[in-house]
PDB file of N, CA and C in Angstrom:
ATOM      1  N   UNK A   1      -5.947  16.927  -4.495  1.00 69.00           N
ATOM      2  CA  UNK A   1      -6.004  15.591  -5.047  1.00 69.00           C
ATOM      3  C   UNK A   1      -6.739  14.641  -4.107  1.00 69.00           C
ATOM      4  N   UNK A   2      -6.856  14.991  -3.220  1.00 81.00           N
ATOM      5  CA  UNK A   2      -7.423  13.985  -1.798  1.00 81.00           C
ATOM      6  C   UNK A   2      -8.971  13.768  -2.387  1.00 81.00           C
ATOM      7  N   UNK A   3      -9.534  12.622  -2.417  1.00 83.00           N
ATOM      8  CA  UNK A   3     -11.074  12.694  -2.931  1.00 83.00           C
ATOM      9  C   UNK A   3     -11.256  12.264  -3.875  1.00 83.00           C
ATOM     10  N   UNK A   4     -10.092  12.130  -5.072  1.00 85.00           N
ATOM     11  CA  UNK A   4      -9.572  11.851  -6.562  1.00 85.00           C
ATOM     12  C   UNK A   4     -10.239  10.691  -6.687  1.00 85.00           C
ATOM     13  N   UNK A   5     -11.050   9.936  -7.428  1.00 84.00           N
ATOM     14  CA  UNK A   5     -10.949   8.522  -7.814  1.00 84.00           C
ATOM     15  C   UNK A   5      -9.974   8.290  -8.894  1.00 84.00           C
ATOM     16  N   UNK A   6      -9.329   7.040  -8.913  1.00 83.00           N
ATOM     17  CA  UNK A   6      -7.903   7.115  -9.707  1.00 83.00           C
ATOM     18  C   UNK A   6      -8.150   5.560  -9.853  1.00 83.00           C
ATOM     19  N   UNK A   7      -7.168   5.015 -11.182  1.00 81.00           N
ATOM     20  CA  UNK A   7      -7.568   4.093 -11.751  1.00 81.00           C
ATOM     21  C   UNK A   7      -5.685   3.418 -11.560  1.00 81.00           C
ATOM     22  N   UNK A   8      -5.825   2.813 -10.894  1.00 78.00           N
ATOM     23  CA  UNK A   8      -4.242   1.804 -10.567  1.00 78.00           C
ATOM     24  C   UNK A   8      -3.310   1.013 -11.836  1.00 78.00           C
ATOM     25  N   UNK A   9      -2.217   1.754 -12.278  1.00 74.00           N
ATOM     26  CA  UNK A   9      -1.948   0.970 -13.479  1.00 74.00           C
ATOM     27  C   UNK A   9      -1.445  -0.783 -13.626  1.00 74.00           C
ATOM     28  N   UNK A  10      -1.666  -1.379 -13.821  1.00 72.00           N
ATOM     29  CA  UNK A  10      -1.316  -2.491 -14.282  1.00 72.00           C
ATOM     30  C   UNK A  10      -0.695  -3.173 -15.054  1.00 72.00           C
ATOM     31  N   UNK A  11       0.784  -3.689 -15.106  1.00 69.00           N
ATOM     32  CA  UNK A  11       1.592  -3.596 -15.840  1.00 69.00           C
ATOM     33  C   UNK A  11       1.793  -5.562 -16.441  1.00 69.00           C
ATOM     34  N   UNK A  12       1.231  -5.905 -17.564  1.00 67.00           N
ATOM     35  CA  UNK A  12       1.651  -7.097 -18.234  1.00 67.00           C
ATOM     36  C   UNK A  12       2.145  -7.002 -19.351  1.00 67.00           C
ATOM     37  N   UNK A  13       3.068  -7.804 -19.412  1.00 61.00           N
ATOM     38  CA  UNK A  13       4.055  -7.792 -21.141  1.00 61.00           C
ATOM     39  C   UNK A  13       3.979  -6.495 -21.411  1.00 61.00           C
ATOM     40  N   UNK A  14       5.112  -5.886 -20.683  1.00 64.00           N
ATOM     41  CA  UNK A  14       5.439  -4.322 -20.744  1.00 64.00           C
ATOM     42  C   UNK A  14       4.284  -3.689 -21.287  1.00 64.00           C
ATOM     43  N   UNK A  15       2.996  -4.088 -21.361  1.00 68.00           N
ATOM     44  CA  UNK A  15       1.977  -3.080 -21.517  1.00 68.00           C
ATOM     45  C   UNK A  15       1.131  -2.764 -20.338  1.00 68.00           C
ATOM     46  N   UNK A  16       0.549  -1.226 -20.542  1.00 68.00           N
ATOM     47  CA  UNK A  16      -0.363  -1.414 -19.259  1.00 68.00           C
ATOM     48  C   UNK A  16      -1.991  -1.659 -19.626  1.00 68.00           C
ATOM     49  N   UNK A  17      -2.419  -2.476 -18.912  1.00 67.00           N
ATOM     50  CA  UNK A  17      -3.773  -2.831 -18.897  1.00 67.00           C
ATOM     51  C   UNK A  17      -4.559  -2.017 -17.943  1.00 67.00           C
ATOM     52  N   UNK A  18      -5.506  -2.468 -17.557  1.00 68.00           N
ATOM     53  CA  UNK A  18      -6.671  -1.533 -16.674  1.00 68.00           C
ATOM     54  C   UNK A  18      -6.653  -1.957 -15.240  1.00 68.00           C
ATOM     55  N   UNK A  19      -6.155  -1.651 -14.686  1.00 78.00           N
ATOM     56  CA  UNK A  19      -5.715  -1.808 -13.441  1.00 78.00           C
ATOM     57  C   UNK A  19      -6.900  -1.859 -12.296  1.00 78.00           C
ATOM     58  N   UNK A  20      -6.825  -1.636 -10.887  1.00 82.00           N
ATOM     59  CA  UNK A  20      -7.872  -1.501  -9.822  1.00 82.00           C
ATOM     60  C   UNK A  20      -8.749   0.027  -9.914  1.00 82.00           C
ATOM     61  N   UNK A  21      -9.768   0.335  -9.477  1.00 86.00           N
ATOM     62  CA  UNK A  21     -10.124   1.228  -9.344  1.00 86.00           C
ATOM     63  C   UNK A  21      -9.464   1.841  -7.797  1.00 86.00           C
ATOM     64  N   UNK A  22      -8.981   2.814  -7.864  1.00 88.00           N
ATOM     65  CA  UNK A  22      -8.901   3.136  -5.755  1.00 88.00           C
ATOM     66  C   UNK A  22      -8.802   4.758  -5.586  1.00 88.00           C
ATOM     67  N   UNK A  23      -9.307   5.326  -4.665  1.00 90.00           N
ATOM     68  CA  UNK A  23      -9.876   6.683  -4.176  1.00 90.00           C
ATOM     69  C   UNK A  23      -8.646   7.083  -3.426  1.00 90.00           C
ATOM     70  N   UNK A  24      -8.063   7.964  -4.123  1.00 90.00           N
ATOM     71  CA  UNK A  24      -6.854   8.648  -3.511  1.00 90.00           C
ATOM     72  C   UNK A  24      -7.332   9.308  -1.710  1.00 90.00           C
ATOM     73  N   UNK A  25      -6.346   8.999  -0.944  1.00 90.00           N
ATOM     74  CA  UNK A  25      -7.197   9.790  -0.138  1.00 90.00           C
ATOM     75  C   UNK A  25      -5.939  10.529   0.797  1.00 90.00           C
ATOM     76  N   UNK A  26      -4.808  11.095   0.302  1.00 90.00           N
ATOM     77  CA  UNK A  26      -4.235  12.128   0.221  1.00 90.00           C
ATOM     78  C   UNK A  26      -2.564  12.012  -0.017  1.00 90.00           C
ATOM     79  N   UNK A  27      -1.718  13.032  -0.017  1.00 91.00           N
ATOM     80  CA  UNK A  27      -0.644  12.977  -0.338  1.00 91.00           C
ATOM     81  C   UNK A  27       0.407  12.899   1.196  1.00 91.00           C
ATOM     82  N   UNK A  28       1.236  12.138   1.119  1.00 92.00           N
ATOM     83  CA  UNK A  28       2.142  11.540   2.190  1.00 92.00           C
ATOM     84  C   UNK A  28       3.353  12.809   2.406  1.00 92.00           C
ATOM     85  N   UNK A  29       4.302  13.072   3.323  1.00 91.00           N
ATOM     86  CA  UNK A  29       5.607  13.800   2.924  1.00 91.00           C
ATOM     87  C   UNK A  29       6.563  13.640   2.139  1.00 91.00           C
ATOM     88  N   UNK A  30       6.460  12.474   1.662  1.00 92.00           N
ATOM     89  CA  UNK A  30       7.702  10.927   1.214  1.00 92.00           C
ATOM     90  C   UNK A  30       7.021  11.415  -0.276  1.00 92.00           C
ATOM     91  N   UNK A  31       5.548  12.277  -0.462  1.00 92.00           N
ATOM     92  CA  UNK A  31       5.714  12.181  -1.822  1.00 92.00           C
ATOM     93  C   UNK A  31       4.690  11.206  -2.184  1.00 92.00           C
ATOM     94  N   UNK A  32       4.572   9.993  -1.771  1.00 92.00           N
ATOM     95  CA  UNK A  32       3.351   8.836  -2.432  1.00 92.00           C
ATOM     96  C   UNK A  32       2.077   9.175  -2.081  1.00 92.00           C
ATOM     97  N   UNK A  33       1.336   8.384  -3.071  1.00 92.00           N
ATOM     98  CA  UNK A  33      -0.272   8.886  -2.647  1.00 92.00           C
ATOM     99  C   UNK A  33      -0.888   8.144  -2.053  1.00 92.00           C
ATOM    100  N   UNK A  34      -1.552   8.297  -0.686  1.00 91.00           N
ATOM    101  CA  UNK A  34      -2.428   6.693   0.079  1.00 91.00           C
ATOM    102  C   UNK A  34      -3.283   6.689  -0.508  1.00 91.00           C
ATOM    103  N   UNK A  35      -3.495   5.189  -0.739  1.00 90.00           N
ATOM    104  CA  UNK A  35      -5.034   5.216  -1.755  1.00 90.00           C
ATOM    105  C   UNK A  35      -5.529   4.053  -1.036  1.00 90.00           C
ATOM    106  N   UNK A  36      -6.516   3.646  -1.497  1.00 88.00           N
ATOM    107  CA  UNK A  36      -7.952   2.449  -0.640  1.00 88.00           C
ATOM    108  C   UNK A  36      -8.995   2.242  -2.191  1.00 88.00           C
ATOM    109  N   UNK A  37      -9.386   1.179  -1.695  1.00 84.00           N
ATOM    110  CA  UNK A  37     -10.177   0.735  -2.697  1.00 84.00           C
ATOM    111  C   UNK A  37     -11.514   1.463  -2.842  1.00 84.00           C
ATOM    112  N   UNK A  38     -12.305   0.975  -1.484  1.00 80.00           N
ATOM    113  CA  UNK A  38     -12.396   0.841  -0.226  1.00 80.00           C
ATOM    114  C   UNK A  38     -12.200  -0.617   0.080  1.00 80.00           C
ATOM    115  N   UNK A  39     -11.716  -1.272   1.072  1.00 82.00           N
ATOM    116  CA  UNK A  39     -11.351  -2.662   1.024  1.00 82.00           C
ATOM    117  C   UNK A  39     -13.052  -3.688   0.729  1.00 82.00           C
ATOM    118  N   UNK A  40     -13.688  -2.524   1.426  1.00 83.00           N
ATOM    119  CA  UNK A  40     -14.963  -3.825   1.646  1.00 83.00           C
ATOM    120  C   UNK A  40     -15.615  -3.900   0.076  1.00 83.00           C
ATOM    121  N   UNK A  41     -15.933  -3.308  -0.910  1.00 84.00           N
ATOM    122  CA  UNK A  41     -15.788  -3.362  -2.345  1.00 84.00           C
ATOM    123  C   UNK A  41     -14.955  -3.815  -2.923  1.00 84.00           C
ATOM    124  N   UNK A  42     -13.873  -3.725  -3.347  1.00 84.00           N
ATOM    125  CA  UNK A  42     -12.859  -4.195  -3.951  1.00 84.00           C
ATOM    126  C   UNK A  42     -11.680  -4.862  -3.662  1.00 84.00           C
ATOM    127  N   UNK A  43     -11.891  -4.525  -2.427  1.00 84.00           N
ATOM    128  CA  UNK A  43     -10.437  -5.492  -2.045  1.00 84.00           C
ATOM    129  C   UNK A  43      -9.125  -5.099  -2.112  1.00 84.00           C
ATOM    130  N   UNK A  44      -9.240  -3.768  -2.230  1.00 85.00           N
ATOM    131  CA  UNK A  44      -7.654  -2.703  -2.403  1.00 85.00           C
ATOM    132  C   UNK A  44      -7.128  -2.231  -0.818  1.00 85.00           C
ATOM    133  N   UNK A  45      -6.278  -2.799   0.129  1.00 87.00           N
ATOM    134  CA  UNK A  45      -6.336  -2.087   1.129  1.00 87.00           C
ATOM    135  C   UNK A  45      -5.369  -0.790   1.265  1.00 87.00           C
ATOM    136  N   UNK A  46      -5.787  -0.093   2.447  1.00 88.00           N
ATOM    137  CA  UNK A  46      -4.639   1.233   2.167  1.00 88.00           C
ATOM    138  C   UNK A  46      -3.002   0.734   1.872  1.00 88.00           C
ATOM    139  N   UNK A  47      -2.402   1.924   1.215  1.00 88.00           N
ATOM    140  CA  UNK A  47      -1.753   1.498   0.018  1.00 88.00           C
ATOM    141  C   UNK A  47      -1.042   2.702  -0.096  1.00 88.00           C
ATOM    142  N   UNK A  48       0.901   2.841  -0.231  1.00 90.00           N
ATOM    143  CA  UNK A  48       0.976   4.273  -0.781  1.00 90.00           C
ATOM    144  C   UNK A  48       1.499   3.531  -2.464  1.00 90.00           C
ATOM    145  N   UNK A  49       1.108   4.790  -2.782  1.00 89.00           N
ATOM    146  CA  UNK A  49       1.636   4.568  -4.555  1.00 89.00           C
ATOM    147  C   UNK A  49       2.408   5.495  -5.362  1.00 89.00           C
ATOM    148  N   UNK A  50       3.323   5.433  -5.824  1.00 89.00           N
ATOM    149  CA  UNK A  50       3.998   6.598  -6.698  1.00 89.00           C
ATOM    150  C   UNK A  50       2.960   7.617  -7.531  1.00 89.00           C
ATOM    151  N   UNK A  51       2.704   8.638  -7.234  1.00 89.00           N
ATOM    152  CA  UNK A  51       1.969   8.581  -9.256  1.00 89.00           C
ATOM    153  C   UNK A  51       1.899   8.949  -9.912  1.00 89.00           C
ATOM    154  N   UNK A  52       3.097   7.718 -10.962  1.00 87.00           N
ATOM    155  CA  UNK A  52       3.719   7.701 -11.849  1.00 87.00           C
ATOM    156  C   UNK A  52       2.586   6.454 -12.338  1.00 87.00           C
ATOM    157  N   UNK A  53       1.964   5.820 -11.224  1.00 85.00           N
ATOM    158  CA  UNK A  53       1.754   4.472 -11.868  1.00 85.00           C
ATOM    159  C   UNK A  53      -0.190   4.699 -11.264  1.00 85.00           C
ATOM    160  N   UNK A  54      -0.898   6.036 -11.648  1.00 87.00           N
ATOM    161  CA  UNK A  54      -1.963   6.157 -11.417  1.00 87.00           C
ATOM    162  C   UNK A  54      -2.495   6.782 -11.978  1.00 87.00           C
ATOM    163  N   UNK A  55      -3.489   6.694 -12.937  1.00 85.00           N
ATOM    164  CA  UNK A  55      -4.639   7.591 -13.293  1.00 85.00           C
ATOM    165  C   UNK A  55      -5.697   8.438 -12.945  1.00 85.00           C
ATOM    166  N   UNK A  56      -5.664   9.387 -12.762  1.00 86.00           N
ATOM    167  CA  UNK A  56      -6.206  10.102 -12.330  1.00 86.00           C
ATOM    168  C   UNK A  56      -7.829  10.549 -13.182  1.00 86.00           C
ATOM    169  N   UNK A  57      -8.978  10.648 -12.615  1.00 86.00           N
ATOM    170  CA  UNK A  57     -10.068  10.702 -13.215  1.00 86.00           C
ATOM    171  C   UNK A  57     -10.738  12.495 -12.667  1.00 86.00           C
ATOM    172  N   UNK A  58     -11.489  12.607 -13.267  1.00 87.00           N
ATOM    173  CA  UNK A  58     -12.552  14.321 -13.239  1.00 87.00           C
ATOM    174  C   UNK A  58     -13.242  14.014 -12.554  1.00 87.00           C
ATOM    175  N   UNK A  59     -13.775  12.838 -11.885  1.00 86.00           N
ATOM    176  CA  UNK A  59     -14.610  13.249 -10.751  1.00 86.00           C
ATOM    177  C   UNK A  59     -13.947  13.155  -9.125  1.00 86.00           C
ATOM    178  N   UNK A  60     -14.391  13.699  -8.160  1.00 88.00           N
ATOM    179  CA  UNK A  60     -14.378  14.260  -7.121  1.00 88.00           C
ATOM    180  C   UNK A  60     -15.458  13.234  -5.809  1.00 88.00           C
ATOM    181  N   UNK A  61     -14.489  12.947  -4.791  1.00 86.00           N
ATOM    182  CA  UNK A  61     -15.585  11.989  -3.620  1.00 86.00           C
ATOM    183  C   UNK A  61     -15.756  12.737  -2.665  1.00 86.00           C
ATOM    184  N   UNK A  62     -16.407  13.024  -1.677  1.00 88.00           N
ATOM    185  CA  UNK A  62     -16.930  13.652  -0.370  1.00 88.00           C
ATOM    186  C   UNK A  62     -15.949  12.114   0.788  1.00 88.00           C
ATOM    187  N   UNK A  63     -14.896  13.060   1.317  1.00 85.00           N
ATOM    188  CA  UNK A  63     -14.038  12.145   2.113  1.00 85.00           C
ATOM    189  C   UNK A  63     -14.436  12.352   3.735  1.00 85.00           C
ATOM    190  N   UNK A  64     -14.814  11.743   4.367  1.00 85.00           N
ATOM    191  CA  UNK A  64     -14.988  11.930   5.795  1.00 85.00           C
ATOM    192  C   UNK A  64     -13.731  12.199   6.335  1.00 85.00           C
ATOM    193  N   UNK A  65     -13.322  12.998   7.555  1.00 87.00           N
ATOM    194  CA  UNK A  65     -12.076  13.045   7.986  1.00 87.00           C
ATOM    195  C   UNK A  65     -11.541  12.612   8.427  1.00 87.00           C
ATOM    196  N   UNK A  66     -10.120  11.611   7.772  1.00 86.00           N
ATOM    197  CA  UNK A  66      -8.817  10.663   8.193  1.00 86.00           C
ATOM    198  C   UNK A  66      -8.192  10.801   9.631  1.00 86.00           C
ATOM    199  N   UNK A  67      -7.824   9.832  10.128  1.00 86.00           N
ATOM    200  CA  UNK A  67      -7.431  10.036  11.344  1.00 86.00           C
ATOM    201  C   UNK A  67      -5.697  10.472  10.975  1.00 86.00           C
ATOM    202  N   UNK A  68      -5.156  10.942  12.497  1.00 86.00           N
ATOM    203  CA  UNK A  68      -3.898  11.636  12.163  1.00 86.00           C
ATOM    204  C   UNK A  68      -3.038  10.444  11.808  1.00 86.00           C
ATOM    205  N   UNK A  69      -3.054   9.141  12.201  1.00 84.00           N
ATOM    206  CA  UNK A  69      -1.786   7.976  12.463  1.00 84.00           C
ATOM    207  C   UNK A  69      -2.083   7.843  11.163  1.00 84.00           C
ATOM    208  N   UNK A  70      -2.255   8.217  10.189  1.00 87.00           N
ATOM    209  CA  UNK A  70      -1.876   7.289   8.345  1.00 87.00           C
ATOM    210  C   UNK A  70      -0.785   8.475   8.067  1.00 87.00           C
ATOM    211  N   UNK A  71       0.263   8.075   7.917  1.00 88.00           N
ATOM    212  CA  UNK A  71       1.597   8.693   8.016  1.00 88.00           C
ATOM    213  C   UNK A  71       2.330   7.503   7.309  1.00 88.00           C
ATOM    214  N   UNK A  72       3.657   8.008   6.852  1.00 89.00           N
ATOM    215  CA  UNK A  72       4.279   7.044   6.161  1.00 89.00           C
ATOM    216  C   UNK A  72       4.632   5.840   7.478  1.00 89.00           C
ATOM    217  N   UNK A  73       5.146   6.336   8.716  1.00 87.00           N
ATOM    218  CA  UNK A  73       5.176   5.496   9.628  1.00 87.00           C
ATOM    219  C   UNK A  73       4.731   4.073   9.578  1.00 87.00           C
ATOM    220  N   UNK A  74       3.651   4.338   9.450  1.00 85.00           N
ATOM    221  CA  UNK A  74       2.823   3.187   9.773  1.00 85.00           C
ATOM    222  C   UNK A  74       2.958   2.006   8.416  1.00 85.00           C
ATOM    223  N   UNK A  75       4.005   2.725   7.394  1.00 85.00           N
ATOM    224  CA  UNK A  75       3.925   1.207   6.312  1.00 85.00           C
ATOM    225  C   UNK A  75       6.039   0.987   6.574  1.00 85.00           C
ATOM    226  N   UNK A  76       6.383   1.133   7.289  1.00 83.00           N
ATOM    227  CA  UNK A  76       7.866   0.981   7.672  1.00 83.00           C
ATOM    228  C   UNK A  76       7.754  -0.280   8.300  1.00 83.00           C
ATOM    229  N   UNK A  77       8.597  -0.986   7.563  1.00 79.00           N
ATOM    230  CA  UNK A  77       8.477  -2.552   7.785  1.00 79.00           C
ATOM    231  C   UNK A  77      10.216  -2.731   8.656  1.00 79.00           C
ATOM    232  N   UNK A  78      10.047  -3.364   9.831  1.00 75.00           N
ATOM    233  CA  UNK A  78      11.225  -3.955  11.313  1.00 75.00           C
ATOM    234  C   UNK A  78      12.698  -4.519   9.933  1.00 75.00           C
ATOM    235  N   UNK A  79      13.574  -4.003  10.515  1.00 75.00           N
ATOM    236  CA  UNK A  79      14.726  -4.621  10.153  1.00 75.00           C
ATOM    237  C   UNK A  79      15.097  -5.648  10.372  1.00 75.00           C
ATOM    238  N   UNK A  80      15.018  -6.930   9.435  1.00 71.00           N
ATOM    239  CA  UNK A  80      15.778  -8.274   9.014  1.00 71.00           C
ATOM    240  C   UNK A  80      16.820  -8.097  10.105  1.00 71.00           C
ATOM    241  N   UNK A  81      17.270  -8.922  11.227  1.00 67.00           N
ATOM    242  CA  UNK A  81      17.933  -9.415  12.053  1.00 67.00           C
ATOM    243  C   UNK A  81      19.385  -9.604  10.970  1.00 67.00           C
ATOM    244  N   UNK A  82      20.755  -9.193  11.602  1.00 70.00           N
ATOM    245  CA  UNK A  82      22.163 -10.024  10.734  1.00 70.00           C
ATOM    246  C   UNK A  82      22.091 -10.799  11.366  1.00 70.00           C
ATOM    247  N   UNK A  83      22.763 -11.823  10.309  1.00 66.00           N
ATOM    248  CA  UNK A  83      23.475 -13.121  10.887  1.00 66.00           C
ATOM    249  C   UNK A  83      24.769 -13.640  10.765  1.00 66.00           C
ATOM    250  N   UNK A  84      25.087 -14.200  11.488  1.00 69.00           N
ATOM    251  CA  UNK A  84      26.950 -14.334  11.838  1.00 69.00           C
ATOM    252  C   UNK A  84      26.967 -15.451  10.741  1.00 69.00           C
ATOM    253  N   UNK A  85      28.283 -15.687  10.702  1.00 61.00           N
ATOM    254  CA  UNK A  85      28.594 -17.123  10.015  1.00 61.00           C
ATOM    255  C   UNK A  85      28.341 -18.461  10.755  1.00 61.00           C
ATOM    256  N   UNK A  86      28.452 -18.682  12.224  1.00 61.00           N
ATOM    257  CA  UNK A  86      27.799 -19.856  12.685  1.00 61.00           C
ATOM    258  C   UNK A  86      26.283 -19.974  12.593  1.00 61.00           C
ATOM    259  N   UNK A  87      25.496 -18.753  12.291  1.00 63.00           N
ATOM    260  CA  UNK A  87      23.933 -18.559  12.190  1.00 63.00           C
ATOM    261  C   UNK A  87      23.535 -19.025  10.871  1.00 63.00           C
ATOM    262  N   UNK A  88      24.317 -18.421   9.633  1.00 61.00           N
ATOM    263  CA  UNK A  88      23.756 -18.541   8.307  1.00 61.00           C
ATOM    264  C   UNK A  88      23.648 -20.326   7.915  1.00 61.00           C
ATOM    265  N   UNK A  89      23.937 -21.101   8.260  1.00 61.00           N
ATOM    266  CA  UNK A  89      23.538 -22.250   8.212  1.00 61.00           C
ATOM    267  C   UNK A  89      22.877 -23.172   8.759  1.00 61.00           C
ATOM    268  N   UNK A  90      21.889 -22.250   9.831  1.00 61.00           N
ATOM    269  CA  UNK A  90      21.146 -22.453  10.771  1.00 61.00           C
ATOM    270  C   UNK A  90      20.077 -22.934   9.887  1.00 61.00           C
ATOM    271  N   UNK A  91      18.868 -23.576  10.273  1.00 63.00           N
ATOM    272  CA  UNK A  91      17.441 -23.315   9.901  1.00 63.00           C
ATOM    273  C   UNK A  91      16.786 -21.923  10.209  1.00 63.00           C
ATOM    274  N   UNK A  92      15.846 -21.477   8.843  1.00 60.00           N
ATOM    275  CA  UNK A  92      15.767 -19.974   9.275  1.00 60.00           C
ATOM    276  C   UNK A  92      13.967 -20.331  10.153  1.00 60.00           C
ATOM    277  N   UNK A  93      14.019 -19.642  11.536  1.00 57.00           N
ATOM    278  CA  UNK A  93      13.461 -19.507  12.344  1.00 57.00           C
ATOM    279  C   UNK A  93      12.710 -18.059  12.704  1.00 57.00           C
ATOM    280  N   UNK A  94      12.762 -17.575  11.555  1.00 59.00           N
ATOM    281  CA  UNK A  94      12.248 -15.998  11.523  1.00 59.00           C
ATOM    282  C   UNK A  94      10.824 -16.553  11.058  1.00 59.00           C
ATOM    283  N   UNK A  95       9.558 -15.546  11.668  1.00 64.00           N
ATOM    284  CA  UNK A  95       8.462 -15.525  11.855  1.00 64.00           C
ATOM    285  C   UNK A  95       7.677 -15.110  10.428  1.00 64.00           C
ATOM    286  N   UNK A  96       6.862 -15.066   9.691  1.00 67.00           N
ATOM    287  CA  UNK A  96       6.407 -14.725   8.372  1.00 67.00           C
ATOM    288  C   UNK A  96       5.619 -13.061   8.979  1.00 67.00           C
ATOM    289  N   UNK A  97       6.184 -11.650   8.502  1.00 70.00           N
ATOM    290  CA  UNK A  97       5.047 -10.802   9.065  1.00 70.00           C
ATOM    291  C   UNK A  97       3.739 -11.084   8.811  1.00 70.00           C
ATOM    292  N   UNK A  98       3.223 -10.368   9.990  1.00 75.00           N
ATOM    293  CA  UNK A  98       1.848 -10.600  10.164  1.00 75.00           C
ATOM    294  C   UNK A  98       1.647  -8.931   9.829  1.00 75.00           C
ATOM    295  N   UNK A  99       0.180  -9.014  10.155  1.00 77.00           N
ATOM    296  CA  UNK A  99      -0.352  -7.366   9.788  1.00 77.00           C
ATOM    297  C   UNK A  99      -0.941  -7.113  11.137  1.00 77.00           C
ATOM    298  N   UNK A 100      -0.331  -5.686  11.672  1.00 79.00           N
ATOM    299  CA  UNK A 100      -0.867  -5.618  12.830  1.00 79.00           C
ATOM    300  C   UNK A 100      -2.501  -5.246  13.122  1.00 79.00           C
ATOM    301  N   UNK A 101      -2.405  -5.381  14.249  1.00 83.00           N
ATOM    302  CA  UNK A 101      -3.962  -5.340  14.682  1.00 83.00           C
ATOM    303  C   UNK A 101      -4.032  -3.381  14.492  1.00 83.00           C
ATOM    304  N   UNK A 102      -3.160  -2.799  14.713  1.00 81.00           N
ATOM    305  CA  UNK A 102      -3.270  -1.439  14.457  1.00 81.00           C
ATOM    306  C   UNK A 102      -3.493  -1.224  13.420  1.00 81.00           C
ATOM    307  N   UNK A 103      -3.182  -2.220  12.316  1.00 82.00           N
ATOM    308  CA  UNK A 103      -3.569  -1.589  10.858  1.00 82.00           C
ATOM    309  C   UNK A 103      -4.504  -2.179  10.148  1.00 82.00           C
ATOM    310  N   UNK A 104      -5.353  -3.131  11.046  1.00 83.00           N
ATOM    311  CA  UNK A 104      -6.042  -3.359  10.875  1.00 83.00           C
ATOM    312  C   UNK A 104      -7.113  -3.021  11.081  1.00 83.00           C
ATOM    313  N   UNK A 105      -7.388  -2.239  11.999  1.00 84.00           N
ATOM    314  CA  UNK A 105      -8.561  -1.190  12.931  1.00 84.00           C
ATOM    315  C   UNK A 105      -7.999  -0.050  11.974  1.00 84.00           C
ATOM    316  N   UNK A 106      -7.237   0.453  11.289  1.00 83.00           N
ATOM    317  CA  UNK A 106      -7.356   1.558  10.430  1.00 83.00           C
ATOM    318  C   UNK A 106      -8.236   1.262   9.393  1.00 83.00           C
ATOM    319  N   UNK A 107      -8.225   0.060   8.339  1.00 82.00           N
ATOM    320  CA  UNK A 107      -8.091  -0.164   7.249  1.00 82.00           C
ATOM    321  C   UNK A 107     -10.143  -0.168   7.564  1.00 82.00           C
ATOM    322  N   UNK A 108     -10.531  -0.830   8.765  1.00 83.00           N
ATOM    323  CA  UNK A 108     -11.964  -1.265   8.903  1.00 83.00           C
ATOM    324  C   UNK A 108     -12.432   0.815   8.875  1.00 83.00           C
ATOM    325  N   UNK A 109     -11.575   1.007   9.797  1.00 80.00           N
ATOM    326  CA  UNK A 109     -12.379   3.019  10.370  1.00 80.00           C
ATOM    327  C   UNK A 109     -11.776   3.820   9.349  1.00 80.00           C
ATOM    328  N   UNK A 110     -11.224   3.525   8.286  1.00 75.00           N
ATOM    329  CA  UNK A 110     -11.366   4.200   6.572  1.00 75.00           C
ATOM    330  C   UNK A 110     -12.611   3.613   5.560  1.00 75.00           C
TER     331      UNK A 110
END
């Protein structure tokens, strides 16, 4: 499946419409498929996806070879801090994520 061009479903008023175009570019352990637009065309960045929610097309891409770090790892998002009861009425002072610079030097060398 790696190479696949695949068509992203799109879901409005419980129907699906025609979604993004994005180039599968292989299967995860977890099961999802990483896919890419490529960002600098379309604007899809790497991405895992069920697929349940992808179309799959008959033609075939010539993939240069992926580096080893695109692993599910790398989309595992830091655990939300608890907060006590003198905290929860605090002002919330938590930071908005950012996108790291590591996944960002992936997304450019895909």
């Amino acid at each position: 499946i790696n190479g696949v061009p695949l068509r992203r479903k799109q879901w409005y008023q419980r129907r699906v419409r025609g979604g993004k175009r994005v180039v599968c570019l292989k299967q995860l352990p977890s099961g999802l498929l990483l896919v890419t637009g490529p960002y600098k065309i379309n604007g899809v960045p790497l991405r895992r996806v069920d697929q349940a929610y992808v179309i799959a097309t008959s033609t075939k891409v010539e993939l240069p070879a992926l580096p080893d770090s695109l692993t599910d790892g790398l989309f595992k998002r830091k655990p939300k801090p608890t907060k006590n009861e003198k905290e929860m009425f605090v002002e919330n002072t938590a930071e908005d994520p950012k996108i790291s610079a590591e996944k960002i030097a992936l997304q450019k060398e895909v």
